[in-house]
Tab-separated table of C-alpha atoms and ligand atoms in Angstrom:
chain	number	residue	atom	x	y	z
A	1491	MET	CA	-5.823	7.122	0.005
A	1492	PRO	CA	-5.210	6.268	2.677
A	1493	GLY	CA	-0.635	6.272	2.772
A	1494	CYS	CA	-0.116	8.812	-0.209
A	1495	PRO	CA	-2.560	11.731	-0.758
A	1496	ALA	CA	-1.640	12.046	-4.502
A	1497	LEU	CA	-3.624	8.970	-5.874
A	1498	SER	CA	-7.666	9.008	-5.883
A	1499	LEU	CA	-9.591	5.945	-7.044
A	1500	LEU	CA	-13.273	4.986	-8.682
A	1501	ARG	CA	-13.977	1.969	-7.648
A	1502	GLY	CA	-16.370	0.723	-9.926
A	1503	PHE	CA	-16.127	2.740	-12.413
A	1504	LEU	CA	-17.077	0.783	-15.192
A	1505	ASP	CA	-19.591	-2.242	-14.273
A	1506	ASP	CA	-17.336	-5.769	-14.103
A	1507	ALA	CA	-20.155	-7.605	-17.531
A	1508	THR	CA	-18.488	-3.850	-18.963
A	1509	SER	CA	-14.482	-4.476	-17.107
A	1510	ASP	CA	-14.592	-7.990	-18.366
A	1511	SER	CA	-16.222	-8.151	-21.655
A	1512	LEU	CA	-14.125	-5.119	-22.621
A	1513	TYR	CA	-10.893	-7.312	-20.902
A	1514	ARG	CA	-11.764	-9.937	-23.409
A	1515	ARG	CA	-12.640	-7.488	-26.083
A	1516	LEU	CA	-9.160	-5.824	-25.702
A	1517	ARG	CA	-7.286	-9.304	-25.658
A	1518	GLN	CA	-8.346	-10.331	-29.246
A	1519	GLU	CA	-8.203	-7.682	-30.851
A	1520	GLN	CA	-5.197	-4.934	-29.980
A	1521	ALA	CA	-2.543	-7.703	-31.698
A	1522	TRP	CA	-0.228	-7.205	-28.971
A	1523	PRO	CA	3.249	-7.119	-29.980
A	1524	ASP	CA	6.262	-9.338	-29.042
A	1525	ASN	CA	7.681	-8.502	-25.432
A	1526	HIS	CA	11.075	-8.172	-27.095
A	1527	TYR	CA	13.022	-5.359	-28.237
A	1528	GLU	CA	16.194	-4.054	-28.998
A	1529	VAL	CA	16.830	-0.258	-27.790
A	1530	PHE	CA	20.043	1.402	-28.507
A	1531	GLY	CA	21.937	-2.196	-29.446
A	1532	ARG	CA	20.543	-3.691	-27.000
A	1533	ARG	CA	18.042	-6.611	-26.425
A	1534	PHE	CA	15.882	-6.687	-23.591
A	1535	THR	CA	12.901	-8.341	-23.142
A	1536	LEU	CA	9.949	-6.394	-21.504
A	1537	PRO	CA	8.079	-8.288	-18.096
A	1538	ARG	CA	4.738	-7.819	-20.385
A	1539	LEU	CA	3.700	-7.023	-23.403
A	1540	GLN	CA	2.545	-3.095	-24.448
A	1541	THR	CA	0.633	-1.310	-26.858
A	1542	TRP	CA	0.508	2.686	-27.554
A	1543	HIS	CA	-1.705	4.757	-29.148
A	1544	ALA	CA	-1.768	8.603	-29.659
A	1545	ASP	CA	-3.471	11.331	-31.911
A	1546	ALA	CA	-1.759	12.298	-34.966
A	1547	GLY	CA	1.410	14.845	-35.057
A	1548	ILE	CA	2.300	13.068	-31.177
A	1549	VAL	CA	5.746	12.649	-30.306
A	1550	TYR	CA	6.897	10.294	-27.005
A	1551	SER	CA	10.163	9.447	-26.328
A	1552	TYR	CA	9.183	6.744	-24.545
A	1553	SER	CA	7.190	5.286	-27.087
A	1554	ASP	CA	10.124	6.481	-30.097
A	1555	ASN	CA	11.815	4.414	-28.344
A	1556	LEU	CA	9.703	0.522	-27.990
A	1557	LEU	CA	6.967	1.416	-29.808
A	1558	VAL	CA	4.899	1.984	-32.947
A	1559	THR	CA	2.590	4.536	-32.433
A	1560	ARG	CA	-0.570	3.302	-33.317
A	1561	PRO	CA	-3.959	5.419	-33.813
A	1562	TRP	CA	-6.878	4.770	-31.148
A	1563	SER	CA	-9.674	2.186	-31.554
A	1564	ALA	CA	-12.911	2.949	-32.175
A	1565	LEU	CA	-13.298	0.366	-28.422
A	1566	LEU	CA	-10.006	3.167	-27.338
A	1567	SER	CA	-11.891	6.159	-27.839
A	1568	ASP	CA	-14.398	5.183	-26.397
A	1569	LEU	CA	-13.059	4.670	-23.914
A	1570	ARG	CA	-10.251	7.360	-23.400
A	1571	GLN	CA	-14.570	9.489	-24.034
A	1572	ARG	CA	-15.657	7.755	-20.647
A	1573	VAL	CA	-11.933	9.105	-18.274
A	1574	GLN	CA	-12.616	12.298	-19.846
A	1575	GLY	CA	-16.321	12.680	-19.107
A	1576	ARG	CA	-16.191	11.818	-15.359
A	1577	LEU	CA	-12.199	13.535	-14.589
A	1578	GLY	CA	-13.050	17.204	-16.707
A	1579	ALA	CA	-9.646	16.797	-18.211
A	1580	ALA	CA	-8.244	15.868	-21.827
A	1581	PHE	CA	-5.821	13.536	-22.832
A	1582	ASN	CA	-3.976	12.448	-26.307
A	1583	ALA	CA	-2.471	9.006	-25.466
A	1584	VAL	CA	-2.973	5.895	-23.834
A	1585	LEU	CA	-0.708	3.270	-23.006
A	1586	VAL	CA	-2.046	-0.460	-22.871
A	1587	ASN	CA	-0.227	-3.054	-20.500
A	1588	TYR	CA	-1.777	-6.879	-21.448
A	1589	TYR	CA	0.057	-8.933	-17.659
A	1590	ARG	CA	-0.494	-12.240	-18.740
A	1591	ASP	CA	0.010	-14.156	-15.862
A	1592	GLY	CA	1.149	-12.849	-12.394
A	1593	ASP	CA	4.533	-13.060	-14.109
A	1594	ASP	CA	4.080	-10.098	-15.964
A	1595	TYR	CA	5.141	-7.053	-13.833
A	1596	VAL	CA	6.199	-3.405	-14.424
A	1597	GLY	CA	9.381	-2.164	-11.593
A	1598	TRP	CA	9.294	0.748	-10.025
A	1599	HIS	CA	8.956	3.883	-11.540
A	1600	SER	CA	8.320	6.936	-12.302
A	1601	ASP	CA	5.940	8.579	-15.108
A	1602	ASP	CA	7.733	11.686	-15.079
A	1603	GLU	CA	8.572	11.832	-19.019
A	1604	ARG	CA	9.496	15.974	-20.283
A	1605	GLU	CA	6.647	15.330	-22.253
A	1606	LEU	CA	3.984	15.169	-19.976
A	1607	GLY	CA	4.854	18.546	-18.749
A	1608	ALA	CA	5.418	19.736	-14.957
A	1609	GLN	CA	2.236	18.472	-14.035
A	1610	PRO	CA	1.152	15.664	-15.767
A	1611	LEU	CA	-2.502	14.264	-14.338
A	1612	ILE	CA	-2.898	10.528	-15.667
A	1613	ALA	CA	-5.620	8.187	-15.887
A	1614	SER	CA	-4.906	4.829	-14.819
A	1615	LEU	CA	-8.494	2.219	-15.951
A	1616	SER	CA	-8.041	-1.586	-14.624
A	1617	LEU	CA	-9.216	-4.866	-16.621
A	1618	GLY	CA	-9.115	-8.261	-16.018
A	1619	ALA	CA	-7.440	-9.937	-12.688
A	1620	PRO	CA	-6.794	-7.829	-9.525
A	1621	ARG	CA	-3.622	-6.626	-9.432
A	1622	GLU	CA	-1.662	-4.831	-6.414
A	1623	PHE	CA	-0.285	-1.067	-7.317
A	1624	GLN	CA	2.522	-0.393	-4.332
A	1625	PHE	CA	3.696	3.464	-4.823
A	1626	ARG	CA	7.211	4.720	-2.460
A	1627	ARG	CA	7.920	8.059	-1.785
A	1628	LYS	CA	11.720	9.124	-4.422
A	1629	GLY	CA	14.662	7.893	-2.673
A	1630	GLU	CA	13.352	5.647	-0.593
A	1631	GLY	CA	13.162	1.870	-0.673
A	1632	ALA	CA	10.531	0.055	0.585
A	1633	ALA	CA	6.857	0.569	-0.277
A	1634	ALA	CA	4.983	3.193	1.439
A	1635	GLY	CA	1.641	1.509	0.816
A	1636	SER	CA	-0.405	0.027	-2.162
A	1637	VAL	CA	-3.553	-0.524	-3.423
A	1638	LEU	CA	-5.042	-3.891	-5.101
A	1639	LEU	CA	-6.454	-1.930	-8.680
A	1640	GLU	CA	-9.954	-4.157	-8.784
A	1641	SER	CA	-11.416	-4.550	-12.417
A	1642	GLY	CA	-13.395	-1.294	-13.769
A	1643	SER	CA	-11.121	0.886	-11.188
A	1644	LEU	CA	-9.350	3.936	-12.149
A	1645	LEU	CA	-6.637	5.594	-10.184
A	1646	VAL	CA	-6.608	8.924	-9.807
A	1647	MET	CA	-2.956	10.284	-10.156
A	1648	GLU	CA	-2.733	13.605	-9.108
A	1649	PRO	CA	0.852	15.108	-10.922
A	1650	ALA	CA	2.211	15.050	-7.669
A	1651	PHE	CA	2.462	11.761	-7.634
A	1652	GLN	CA	5.078	11.747	-10.627
A	1653	HIS	CA	6.164	14.364	-9.353
A	1654	ASP	CA	7.256	12.669	-4.989
A	1655	TRP	CA	6.668	8.864	-5.939
A	1656	GLN	CA	7.897	5.447	-7.332
A	1657	HIS	CA	5.488	3.019	-8.308
A	1658	CYS	CA	5.143	-0.881	-9.516
A	1659	VAL	CA	2.917	-3.662	-9.801
A	1660	PRO	CA	4.479	-6.368	-8.678
A	1661	ARG	CA	4.667	-10.291	-9.473
A	1662	VAL	CA	2.068	-12.370	-8.293
A	1663	ALA	CA	1.569	-16.304	-7.645
A	1664	ALA	CA	-0.466	-17.802	-9.488
A	1665	GLY	CA	-2.575	-14.490	-10.946
A	1666	GLU	CA	-4.298	-14.102	-13.764
A	1667	GLY	CA	-4.713	-11.894	-16.959
A	1668	ARG	CA	-4.981	-8.443	-16.754
A	1669	ILE	CA	-5.635	-5.639	-18.839
A	1670	ASN	CA	-4.239	-1.768	-17.728
A	1671	LEU	CA	-4.256	1.000	-19.621
A	1672	THR	CA	-2.779	4.400	-18.279
A	1673	PHE	CA	-4.252	7.328	-20.511
A	1674	ARG	CA	-1.964	10.265	-20.838
A	1675	LEU	CA	-1.829	14.569	-22.110
A	1676	VAL	CA	1.449	14.539	-24.373
A	1677	LEU	CA	2.562	18.178	-25.026
A	1678	PRO	CA	3.878	19.157	-28.354
A	1679	PRO	CA	6.582	20.337	-28.454
A	1680	LEU	CA	7.306	23.952	-27.766
A	1681	VAL	CA	5.334	23.967	-24.573
A	1682	GLN	CA	7.842	20.909	-23.367
A	1683	GLY	CA	8.983	22.846	-19.508
B	2975	AKG	O1	-0.650	-1.571	-14.303
B	2975	AKG	C1	-1.028	-0.713	-14.046
B	2975	AKG	O2	-1.492	-0.532	-12.842
B	2975	AKG	C2	0.146	0.774	-13.981
B	2975	AKG	C3	1.149	0.443	-15.132
B	2975	AKG	C4	1.359	1.675	-14.567
B	2975	AKG	O3	2.869	2.374	-13.975
B	2975	AKG	C5	2.606	2.384	-16.455
B	2975	AKG	O4	1.503	2.097	-17.880
B	2975	AKG	O5	3.131	3.327	-16.169
B	2976	FE2	FE1	3.230	3.994	-14.676
């Protein structure tokens, strides 16, 4: 992708009708939790709704601190199959983000928790309203570039992306609802580096 060799975008990974119906079903079926959390005795509000689903036995510090691990629904399993089939990669967990409107966002971060290992491949499926995804090199202040994530697109974050770059989905005026699913492979404790 222009501006970032560690990102590639598969536009139209799912067609519009499929993406639209998946967005509606997920929005209804996910049993979204409240976005107020207490971590280490401090309350905070997450600026979006989230659910975390993983294979049995998977332990992830991020989810431990914040989220209950849920099983895979039939719908989520089906999406995992499709993404795995397309990329020829295995995933054992998915973080589902629901941006209710343009006020919901995710700030600058890398998905570089140690449970993902040194070479984390992360596949990110977007459904619903398009949102801008920005990226910058670690240690730099300004975005180096951005990409519009449209419904049905699959953004592939190559391993180097989490190592060298940060990303965010900023607030936007008058934005509509969007759901994003990031498929991850959480490594068992013994092989964490
Ligand atoms: O919503 C997106 O496109 C990105 C979500 C994200 O960065 C994450 O879940 O770690
Ligand atoms: Fe992320």
